[in-house]
XYZ file of C-alpha atoms in Angstrom:
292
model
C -7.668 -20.239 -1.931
C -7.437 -16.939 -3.786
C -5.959 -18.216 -7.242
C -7.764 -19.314 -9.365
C -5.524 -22.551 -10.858
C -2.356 -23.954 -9.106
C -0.310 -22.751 -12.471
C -1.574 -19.335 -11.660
C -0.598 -19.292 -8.515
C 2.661 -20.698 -10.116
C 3.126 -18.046 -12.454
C 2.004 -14.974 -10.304
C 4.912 -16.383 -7.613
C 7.157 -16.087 -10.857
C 6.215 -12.439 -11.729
C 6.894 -11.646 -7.711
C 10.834 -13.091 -7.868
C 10.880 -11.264 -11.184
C 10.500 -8.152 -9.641
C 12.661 -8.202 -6.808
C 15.389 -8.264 -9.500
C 14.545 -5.095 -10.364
C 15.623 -3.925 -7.018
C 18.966 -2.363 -7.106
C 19.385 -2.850 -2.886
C 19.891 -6.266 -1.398
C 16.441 -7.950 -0.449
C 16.354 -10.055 2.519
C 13.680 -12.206 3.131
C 11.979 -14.269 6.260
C 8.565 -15.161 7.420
C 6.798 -14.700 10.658
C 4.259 -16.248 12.242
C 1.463 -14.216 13.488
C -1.966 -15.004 14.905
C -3.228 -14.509 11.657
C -0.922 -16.710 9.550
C 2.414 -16.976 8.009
C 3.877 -13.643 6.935
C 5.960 -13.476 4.251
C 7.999 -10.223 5.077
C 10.832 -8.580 2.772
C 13.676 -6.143 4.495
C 16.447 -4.230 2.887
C 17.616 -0.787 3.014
C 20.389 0.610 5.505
C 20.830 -2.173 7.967
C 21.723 0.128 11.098
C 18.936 2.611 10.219
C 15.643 3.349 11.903
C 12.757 1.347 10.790
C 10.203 1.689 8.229
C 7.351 -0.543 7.952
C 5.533 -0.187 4.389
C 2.237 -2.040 3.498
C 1.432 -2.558 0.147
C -1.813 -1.873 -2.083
C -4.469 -4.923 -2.790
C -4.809 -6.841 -5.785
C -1.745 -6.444 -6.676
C 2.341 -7.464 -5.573
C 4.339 -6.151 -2.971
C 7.149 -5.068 -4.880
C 5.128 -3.262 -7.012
C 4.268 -0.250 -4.363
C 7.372 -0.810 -2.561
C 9.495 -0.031 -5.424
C 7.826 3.490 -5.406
C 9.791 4.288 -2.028
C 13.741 3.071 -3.541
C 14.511 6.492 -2.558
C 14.253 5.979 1.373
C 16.201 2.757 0.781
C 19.612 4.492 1.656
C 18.827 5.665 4.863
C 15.980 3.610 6.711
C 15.837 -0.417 7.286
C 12.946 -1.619 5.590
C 9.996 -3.904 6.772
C 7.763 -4.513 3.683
C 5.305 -7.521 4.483
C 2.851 -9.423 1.535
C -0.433 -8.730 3.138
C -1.927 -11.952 4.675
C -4.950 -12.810 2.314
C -3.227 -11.327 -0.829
C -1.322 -12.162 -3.433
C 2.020 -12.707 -2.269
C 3.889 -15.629 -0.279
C 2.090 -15.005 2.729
C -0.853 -17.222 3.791
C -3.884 -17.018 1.934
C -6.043 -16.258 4.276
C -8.270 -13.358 4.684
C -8.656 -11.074 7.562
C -11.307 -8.609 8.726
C -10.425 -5.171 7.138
C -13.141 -3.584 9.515
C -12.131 -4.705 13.371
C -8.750 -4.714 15.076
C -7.074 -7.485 13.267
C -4.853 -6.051 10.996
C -3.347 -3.662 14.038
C -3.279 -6.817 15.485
C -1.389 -8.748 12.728
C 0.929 -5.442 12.537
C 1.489 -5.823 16.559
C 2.693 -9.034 16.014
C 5.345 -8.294 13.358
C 6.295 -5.227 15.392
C 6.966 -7.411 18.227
C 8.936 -10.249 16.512
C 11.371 -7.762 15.308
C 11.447 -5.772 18.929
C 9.988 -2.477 17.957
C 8.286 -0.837 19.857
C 7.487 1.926 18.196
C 8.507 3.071 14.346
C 7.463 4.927 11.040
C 5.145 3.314 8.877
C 3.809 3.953 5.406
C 0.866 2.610 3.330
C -0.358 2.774 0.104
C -3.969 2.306 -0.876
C -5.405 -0.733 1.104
C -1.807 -0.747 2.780
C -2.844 3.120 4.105
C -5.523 1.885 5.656
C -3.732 -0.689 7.653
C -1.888 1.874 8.867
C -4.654 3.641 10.187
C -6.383 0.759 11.833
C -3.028 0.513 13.880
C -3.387 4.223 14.703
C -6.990 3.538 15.815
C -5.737 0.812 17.840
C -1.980 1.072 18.762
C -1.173 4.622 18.051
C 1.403 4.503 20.247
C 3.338 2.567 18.074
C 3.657 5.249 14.975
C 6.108 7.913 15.515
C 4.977 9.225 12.264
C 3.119 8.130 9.152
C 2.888 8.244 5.002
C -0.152 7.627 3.464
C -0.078 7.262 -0.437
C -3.674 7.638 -2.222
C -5.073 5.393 0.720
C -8.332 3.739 1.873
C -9.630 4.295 5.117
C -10.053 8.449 4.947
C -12.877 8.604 2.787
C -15.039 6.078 0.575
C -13.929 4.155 -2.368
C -15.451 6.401 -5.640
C -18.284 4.136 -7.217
C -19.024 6.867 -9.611
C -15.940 7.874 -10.727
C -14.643 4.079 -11.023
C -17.549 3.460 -12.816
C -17.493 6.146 -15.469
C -13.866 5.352 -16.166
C -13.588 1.888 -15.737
C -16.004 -0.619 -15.227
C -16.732 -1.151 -19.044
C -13.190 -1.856 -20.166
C -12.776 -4.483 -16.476
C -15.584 -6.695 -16.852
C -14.965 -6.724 -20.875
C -11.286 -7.949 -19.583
C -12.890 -10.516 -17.340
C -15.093 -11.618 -19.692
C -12.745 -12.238 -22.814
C -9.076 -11.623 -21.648
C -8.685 -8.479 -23.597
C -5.070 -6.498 -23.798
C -7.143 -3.864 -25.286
C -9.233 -3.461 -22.550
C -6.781 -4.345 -19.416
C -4.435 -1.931 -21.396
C -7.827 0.534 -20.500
C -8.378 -0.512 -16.875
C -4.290 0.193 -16.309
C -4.591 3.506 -17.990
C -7.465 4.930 -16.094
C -5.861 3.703 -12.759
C -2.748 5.761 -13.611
C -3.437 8.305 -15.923
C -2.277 6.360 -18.650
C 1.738 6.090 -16.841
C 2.007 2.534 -15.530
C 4.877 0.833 -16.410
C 4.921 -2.568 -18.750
C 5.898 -4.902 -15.779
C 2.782 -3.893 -13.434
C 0.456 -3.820 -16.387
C 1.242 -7.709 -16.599
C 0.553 -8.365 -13.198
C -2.321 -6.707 -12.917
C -3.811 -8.356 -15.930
C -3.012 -11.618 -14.077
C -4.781 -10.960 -10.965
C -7.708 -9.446 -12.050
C -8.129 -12.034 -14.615
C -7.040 -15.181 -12.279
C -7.022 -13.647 -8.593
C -9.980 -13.776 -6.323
C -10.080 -9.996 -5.730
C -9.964 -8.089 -2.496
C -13.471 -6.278 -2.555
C -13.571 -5.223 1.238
C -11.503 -1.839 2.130
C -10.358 -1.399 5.587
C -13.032 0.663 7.083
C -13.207 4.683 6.901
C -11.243 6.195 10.020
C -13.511 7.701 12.122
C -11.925 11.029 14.639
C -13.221 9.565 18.245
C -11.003 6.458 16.848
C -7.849 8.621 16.553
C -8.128 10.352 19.632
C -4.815 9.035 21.300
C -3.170 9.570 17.655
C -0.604 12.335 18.038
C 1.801 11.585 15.118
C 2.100 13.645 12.034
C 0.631 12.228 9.252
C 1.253 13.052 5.502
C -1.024 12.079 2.848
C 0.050 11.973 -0.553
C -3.441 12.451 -3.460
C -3.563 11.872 -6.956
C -5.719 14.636 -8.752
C -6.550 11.692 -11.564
C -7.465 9.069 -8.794
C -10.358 7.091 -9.851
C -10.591 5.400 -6.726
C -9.519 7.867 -3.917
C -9.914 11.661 -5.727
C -7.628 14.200 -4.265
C -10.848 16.413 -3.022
C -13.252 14.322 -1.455
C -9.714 12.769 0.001
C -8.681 16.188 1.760
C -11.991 16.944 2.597
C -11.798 13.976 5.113
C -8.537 14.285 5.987
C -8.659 17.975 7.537
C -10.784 16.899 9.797
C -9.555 13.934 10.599
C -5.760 15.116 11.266
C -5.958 18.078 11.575
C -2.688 20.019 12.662
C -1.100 16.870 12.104
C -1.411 16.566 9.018
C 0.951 17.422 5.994
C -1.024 17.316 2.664
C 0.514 16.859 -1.275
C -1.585 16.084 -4.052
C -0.043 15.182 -7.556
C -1.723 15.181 -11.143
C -1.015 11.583 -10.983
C -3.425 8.622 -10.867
C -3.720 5.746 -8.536
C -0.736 4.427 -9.523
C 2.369 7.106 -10.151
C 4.403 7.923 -12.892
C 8.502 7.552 -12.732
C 8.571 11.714 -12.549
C 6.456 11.675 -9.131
C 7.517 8.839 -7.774
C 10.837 10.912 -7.916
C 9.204 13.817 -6.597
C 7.259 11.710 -3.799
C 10.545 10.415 -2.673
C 11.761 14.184 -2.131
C 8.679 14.856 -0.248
C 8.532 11.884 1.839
C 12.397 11.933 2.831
C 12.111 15.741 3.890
C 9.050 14.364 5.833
C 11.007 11.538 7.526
C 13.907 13.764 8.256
C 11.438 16.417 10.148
C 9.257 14.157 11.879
C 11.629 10.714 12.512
C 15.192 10.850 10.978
C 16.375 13.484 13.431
C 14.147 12.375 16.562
C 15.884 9.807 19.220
C-alpha cells in the first residue's frame, strides 16, 4: 500500500476527479490489465487521430503533467496511463524502474489497443519510461518528447539539497504551508499553480514516495533507436539542470536529437507550457503528423 490512511487514499482519488474537470476535452476512461497489474488509462483528444501515449511524472497525479500537453489535444488521440505503483487508480504495486518491466508494461498497453508502433511522450519519471521502451522496443516509437526527464543523466543531490531539503523534511515533520509553499516554489521557480500545490502537499505528506528513478540510458542500449527525440530542459531544474541534462543527451542522441531548454523549473509556468505546446506540435508535425 502506498497511502498512508484509507481517507487519504480517499481524498487524493478526490483531488484526481477534481482535476479532470479542469479538462476542457472529453476524458474517456478504461483499465487494462497488464502483467504488471490493473492500469488505469485515460484517452481523449481527436478520436480518428494518430496516437500519443504520454506518461506522467512520480509523486504526483496524472492529470497534473498531462494537462501541460492540452495543446496536442486537437489533433492526436490520447493514451495517458496512471503509472502502476503511483498515485493514481491503477494498482498499487511497484515495478522495477531499472530492468525491462516498464517497456514491458508499455508493450502490453500498446498491444491491447493494437498499436504497433506510435509517438510517445514523458515527463520526468514518465521520460524515463519512455526510454526504457526505446532500450527495449524501439521499434515501437516513431518519435519521442521528453519533458525535464529521468533516465539521461542523474537526479541532482546537490542542487536538490541546497534548495530544498530543509523546507521538505520541515513539511514532513510538522505539516507546514510555509514550507510545502517552499518545496513547490523551488520545484518550479516559484510558478506552480494553486491546484498542484495541494496535491503535492498531500502526497509528500501522506504518499509513500517513489525514491527509485528509472535507470540512466546508457548508448550501447539505444543502438537500434532511430527515432528523433526532443528533449525539453528547465534552466531552474533542481532535479534535472538543463546542462548536465544536454551534456548527456548529445551523446546519447545524437543527430536525433532536437534540444529546447526554458528558464522554467521542474514544473512549468502557464507562458511555457504555451510555448512547449508550439514546440512540441511543430515537432509532431515534422517527425509523425505528416508521416504514414
Amino acid at each position: 500500500m502506498i497511502y498512508e490512511h484509507s481517507h487519504i487514499k480517499h481524498h487524493v482519488m478526490q483531488q484526481y476527479e477534481d482535476y479532470l474537470r479542469l479538462f476542457k476535452d472529453k476524458v474517456e476512461r478504461e483499465y487494462v490489465q497488464t502483467r504488471f497489474g490493473r492500469t488505469h488509462v485515460l484517452k481523449l483528444g481527436k478520436e480518428d487521430g494518430k496516437p500519443l501515449f504520454i506518461f506522467h511524472g512520480a509523486n504526483c497525479l496524472n492529470p497534473m503533467t498531462l494537462s501541460w500537453f492540452e495543446g496536442l489535444f486537437a489533433d492526436y488521440k490520447i493514451y495517458a496511463p496512471d503509472t502502476v505503483g503511483h498515485p493514481g487508480f491503477s494498482d498499487e504495486r511497484r515495478i522495477n524502474p531499472e530492468d525491462d518491466s516498464f517497456a514491458l508494461w508499455a508493450n502490453d498497453l500498446l498491444d491491447y489497443y493494437g498499436i504497433e508502433s506510435c509517438a510517445f511522450a514523458g515527463v520526468s519519471y514518465g521520460g524515463g519510461i519512455v526510454l526504457r521502451l526505446a532500450a527495449f522496443y524501439p521499434e515501437k516509437i516513431n518519435c519521442a518528447i521528453l519533458v525535464v526527464p529521468a533516465g539521461i543523466s542523474p537526479f541532482s543531490k546537490w542542487w536538490t539539497i541546497k534548495k530544498m531539503l530543509l523546507p521538505f523534511t520541515l513539511y514532513q515533520l510538522n505539516d507546514s504551508t510555509k514550507q510545502i509553499e517552499a518545496v513547490a516554489d523551488a520545484m518550479s521557480a516559484g510558478e506552480m499553480k494553486t491546484i498542484d500545490r495541494e496535491i503535492i502537499a498531500t502526497i509528500f505528506q501522506h504518499v509513500k514516495l517513489e525514491h527509485d528513478l528509472p535507470k540512466l540510458t546508457t548508448t550501447q542500449e539505444l543502438q537500434r533507436y532511430h527515432s528523433p527525440t526532443m528533449v525539453i530542459a528547465g534552466m531552474q531544474d533542481v532535479f534535472f539542470p538543463e546542462n548536465k541534462l544536454f551534456q548527456r543527451a548529445a551523446p546519447l542522441f545524437g543527430d536525433l536529437l532536437e534540444w529546447r531548454a526554458y528558464n522554467m523549473g521542474h514544473f512549468p509556468s502557464r507562458k511555457h507550457i504555451e510555448r512547449m505546446n508550439k514546440d512540441m506540435s511543430d515537432f509532431l508535425v515534422r517527425h509523425y503528423h505528416l508521416t504514414d
